[in-house]
Amino acid sequence: MAENRKERAKQVGKKAAGLKDNWILKHLVLSGCAVLVLLFVLFTLLKFITRHNQELEVPSFINMSVQQAEELARSHSMRLEVTDSVYINRMAPGAIFRQNPQAGGKVKKNRRILLTINAMLPKMVSMPSTVGYSLRQAQSELLSSQLVLGKLIYVDDIATNNVIEQLYRGRPIAPGAKLPGESVIDLKVGVNRKDSAATFVPEMRAVPYRLVRERLAEHSLNIKKLFFDESVKNYADSMSALVYRQIPQASDTVQVELGTGVTLYLSKTIVPVIEKPESTEEEE
């Protein structure tokens, strides 16, 4: 009888140990499942909070008023902040000139878009004295005074490329007169017909629009006409447009008169192709 009792006690003990082991294993499994569920919830929340892979494309606000831009920004779940201003007399006052990030960029929801707008009132600058200066010196003076060199008007004189008169909107402008910044100043310039009164047309292809006047003036030439293709939709676009065609063509052998006008075609998308001159047999 004693042996039977011992045997039953052993069996009961084994059974209890088995139940205990199962209980531990069950809790381990449940704990593991709980951890997996918690990790899943955390990653889901993190993804939601950071909006992982949920990026929005930035629209173009260029040339819009701030009010128009704010309406567009709200429809794209973005915010705007005006951080700077410039004055460009060829743009509407208050129009947006520049944005950061640029149009087409990818941003998260509620991202701030920083704007530079065209000032409502022009910055007034003083007209320098350019009379008696060489064309190169006069150009430098206008640039440092935030004015733009306009048309070169050549008249007979004893000195070639000597500035005789400075004009604003067709009328003489005195030194010290106040003008809006970036006003266009035409110069009446001398030419001595006894000297060489001719120049060569430079290569203008691949020159950005903002440097066109300066490059032509260096060769005593004018802009005759400008043509922008459909890729240039506003003034900001024009600043990054490149010349892809010119009339007359560049030449270092055929001369033209001083003050000749050059017609230029510009684009943001057309890549100018400039052929290299073929090598001669001697050069080879």
XYZ file of C-alpha atoms in Angstrom:
284
model
C 0.000 0.000 0.000
C 2.817 2.358 0.873
C 4.438 1.710 -2.470
C 1.180 2.493 -4.326
C 0.820 5.728 -2.443
C 4.369 6.742 -3.324
C 3.773 5.920 -6.960
C 0.569 7.972 -7.042
C 2.379 10.857 -5.359
C 5.096 10.746 -8.005
C 2.507 10.792 -10.796
C 0.675 13.708 -9.186
C 3.980 15.561 -8.867
C 4.870 14.967 -12.505
C 1.429 16.137 -13.584
C 1.739 19.286 -11.492
C 5.186 19.961 -12.926
C 3.813 19.479 -16.447
C 0.977 21.908 -15.758
C 3.467 24.408 -14.363
C 5.671 24.064 -17.450
C 2.651 24.535 -19.727
C 1.590 27.580 -17.746
C 5.057 29.160 -18.136
C 5.166 28.348 -21.851
C 1.663 29.742 -22.329
C 2.635 32.983 -20.622
C 5.813 33.220 -22.635
C 3.803 32.847 -25.843
C 1.253 35.405 -24.673
C 4.033 37.817 -23.663
C 5.673 37.401 -27.063
C 2.382 38.107 -28.835
C 1.820 41.163 -26.663
C 5.282 42.504 -27.521
C 4.642 41.962 -31.255
C 1.282 43.744 -31.024
C 2.892 46.621 -29.104
C 5.683 46.955 -31.666
C 3.149 46.941 -34.490
C 1.131 49.702 -32.802
C 4.258 51.757 -32.119
C 5.511 51.498 -35.722
C 2.035 52.345 -37.033
C 1.853 55.412 -34.793
C 5.391 56.434 -35.745
C 4.551 56.106 -39.400
C 1.435 58.201 -38.908
C 3.202 60.854 -36.853
C 6.131 61.250 -39.270
C 3.906 60.647 -42.330
C 6.472 58.187 -43.661
C 6.507 58.136 -47.485
C 3.590 60.608 -47.518
C 5.214 63.534 -49.325
C 3.462 66.318 -51.181
C 4.621 68.051 -54.360
C 5.254 71.778 -53.974
C 3.246 73.867 -56.461
C 4.589 77.045 -58.069
C 3.676 80.254 -56.246
C 5.811 82.463 -58.525
C 4.127 85.641 -59.812
C 1.073 85.134 -57.558
C -0.088 87.604 -54.944
C 0.382 86.443 -51.347
C -3.395 86.020 -50.993
C -3.605 83.801 -54.077
C -0.590 81.803 -52.874
C -2.134 81.260 -49.420
C -5.304 79.812 -50.949
C -3.239 77.444 -53.093
C -1.043 76.505 -50.121
C -4.062 75.631 -47.961
C -5.415 73.345 -50.681
C -2.033 71.534 -50.642
C -1.793 71.385 -46.810
C 1.191 73.738 -46.728
C 2.052 76.965 -44.924
C 3.648 80.131 -46.306
C 6.034 82.620 -44.730
C 7.308 85.816 -46.365
C 10.961 86.144 -45.352
C 12.421 88.698 -47.787
C 11.609 91.258 -50.459
C 13.294 92.725 -53.522
C 12.235 95.388 -55.968
C 11.908 94.570 -59.649
C 10.105 97.170 -61.700
C 9.176 94.564 -64.319
C 7.080 92.606 -61.808
C 3.777 93.476 -60.188
C 4.167 94.975 -56.677
C 3.650 92.297 -54.037
C 4.071 89.426 -56.520
C 6.068 86.407 -55.367
C 9.524 86.433 -56.931
C 11.161 83.378 -55.346
C 10.176 80.376 -53.212
C 12.031 77.764 -51.165
C 11.587 74.809 -51.666
C 11.123 75.319 -55.387
C 8.130 74.101 -57.362
C 8.189 70.335 -57.920
C 10.028 69.586 -54.686
C 8.708 66.975 -52.240
C 7.789 68.007 -48.692
C 5.806 66.727 -45.693
C 2.338 67.987 -44.807
C 2.217 71.434 -43.114
C 5.740 72.268 -44.344
C 6.561 75.999 -44.408
C 7.329 77.454 -47.854
C 9.584 80.522 -47.617
C 8.758 83.362 -50.014
C 10.571 86.397 -51.412
C 8.139 88.995 -52.742
C 8.472 92.046 -54.958
C 8.327 95.135 -52.751
C 5.253 97.345 -52.965
C 7.341 100.512 -53.244
C 10.545 100.884 -55.258
C 13.881 101.524 -53.637
C 15.033 104.962 -54.734
C 18.639 105.400 -55.889
C 20.709 108.349 -57.071
C 21.679 108.790 -60.697
C 25.496 108.833 -61.001
C 27.427 111.007 -63.427
C 28.609 109.011 -66.429
C 29.241 111.852 -68.901
C 32.868 111.888 -69.977
C 33.386 108.289 -68.887
C 34.284 105.446 -71.173
C 31.448 103.030 -71.929
C 33.030 100.394 -69.679
C 33.360 102.850 -66.756
C 29.793 104.105 -67.251
C 28.452 100.566 -67.223
C 30.247 99.893 -63.950
C 28.848 103.100 -62.409
C 25.282 102.224 -63.367
C 25.640 98.699 -61.996
C 27.014 99.915 -58.650
C 24.070 102.369 -58.422
C 21.570 99.523 -59.043
C 20.605 100.887 -62.451
C 20.405 99.030 -65.759
C 22.255 99.960 -68.930
C 19.745 100.337 -71.746
C 20.280 101.366 -75.373
C 23.568 102.668 -76.766
C 22.933 105.611 -79.099
C 25.991 106.345 -81.227
C 26.650 109.871 -82.523
C 29.662 111.429 -84.246
C 32.353 112.562 -81.821
C 36.107 112.801 -81.571
C 36.284 109.926 -79.079
C 34.788 106.506 -79.670
C 32.787 104.957 -76.805
C 32.953 108.154 -74.766
C 29.667 108.926 -72.972
C 28.184 112.222 -74.165
C 24.779 112.179 -72.487
C 22.724 110.016 -70.108
C 18.985 109.563 -70.720
C 16.026 108.281 -68.722
C 12.855 107.574 -70.710
C 14.283 109.537 -73.625
C 15.142 112.662 -71.645
C 18.435 113.840 -70.105
C 18.811 112.891 -66.457
C 21.033 114.934 -64.148
C 23.498 113.379 -61.679
C 21.971 113.054 -58.224
C 18.387 112.727 -59.482
C 16.351 110.088 -57.617
C 15.142 107.097 -59.626
C 13.546 103.725 -58.800
C 16.159 100.997 -58.514
C 16.735 98.986 -61.721
C 15.580 101.866 -63.915
C 16.893 101.594 -67.471
C 19.377 104.293 -68.499
C 20.202 104.884 -72.179
C 23.560 106.368 -73.064
C 24.450 108.627 -75.959
C 27.944 107.531 -76.936
C 30.485 109.006 -79.325
C 31.980 107.339 -82.395
C 34.881 108.658 -84.451
C 34.251 107.548 -88.028
C 37.929 108.058 -88.850
C 38.816 105.329 -86.396
C 37.546 101.784 -86.571
C 33.801 102.164 -86.004
C 33.047 98.466 -86.221
C 32.939 95.502 -83.874
C 32.521 91.748 -83.909
C 29.386 89.906 -82.778
C 30.227 87.666 -79.784
C 28.937 84.157 -79.158
C 25.742 84.675 -77.157
C 24.451 81.109 -77.070
C 24.352 79.654 -73.531
C 24.516 83.161 -72.020
C 21.847 83.625 -69.288
C 19.342 86.429 -69.766
C 20.630 88.408 -66.771
C 24.044 88.793 -68.475
C 22.827 89.502 -72.007
C 22.959 93.323 -71.879
C 26.339 93.339 -70.198
C 27.871 90.951 -72.744
C 26.536 92.880 -75.741
C 27.577 96.252 -74.272
C 31.145 94.952 -73.932
C 31.127 94.727 -77.742
C 29.264 98.055 -78.241
C 26.098 96.275 -79.376
C 22.396 96.585 -78.496
C 19.525 94.188 -77.965
C 17.253 94.421 -80.995
C 14.554 91.926 -79.964
C 14.117 89.192 -77.353
C 12.007 86.091 -77.885
C 11.212 83.714 -74.994
C 9.714 80.300 -75.744
C 6.796 78.677 -73.877
C 9.078 77.352 -71.104
C 9.481 80.925 -69.815
C 6.233 81.763 -68.039
C 7.247 84.701 -65.838
C 10.055 87.093 -64.965
C 11.636 84.648 -62.505
C 11.796 82.033 -65.288
C 13.441 84.528 -67.626
C 16.327 85.025 -65.191
C 17.400 81.391 -65.655
C 16.672 81.244 -69.403
C 19.610 80.758 -71.791
C 20.157 82.085 -75.297
C 19.904 79.250 -77.832
C 19.819 81.274 -81.072
C 21.039 84.677 -82.224
C 20.820 86.923 -85.297
C 23.353 87.871 -86.576
C 25.471 84.860 -85.746
C 28.729 85.147 -83.841
C 31.774 85.951 -85.945
C 35.369 86.961 -85.332
C 35.948 87.813 -88.988
C 32.846 89.740 -90.135
C 32.427 93.165 -88.526
C 29.250 95.166 -87.865
C 28.703 98.840 -86.991
C 28.831 99.972 -83.381
C 25.328 100.009 -81.889
C 24.036 97.204 -84.141
C 21.082 95.365 -82.624
C 21.198 91.608 -81.986
C 18.042 89.467 -81.859
C 18.111 86.717 -79.244
C 15.963 83.620 -78.624
C 15.870 82.246 -75.067
C 14.559 79.123 -73.351
C 14.699 77.277 -70.030
C 14.577 73.856 -71.667
C 16.427 74.064 -74.986
C 20.099 73.244 -74.505
C 22.289 75.417 -76.760
C 24.656 73.456 -78.978
C 27.883 75.294 -79.759
C 29.943 73.650 -82.453
C 33.682 73.690 -81.933
C 35.669 75.000 -84.918
C 37.203 72.251 -86.986
C 40.941 71.796 -86.586
C 43.156 72.626 -89.562
C 45.784 70.188 -90.792
C 48.561 72.426 -89.445
C 46.976 72.423 -85.966
C 46.696 68.644 -86.102
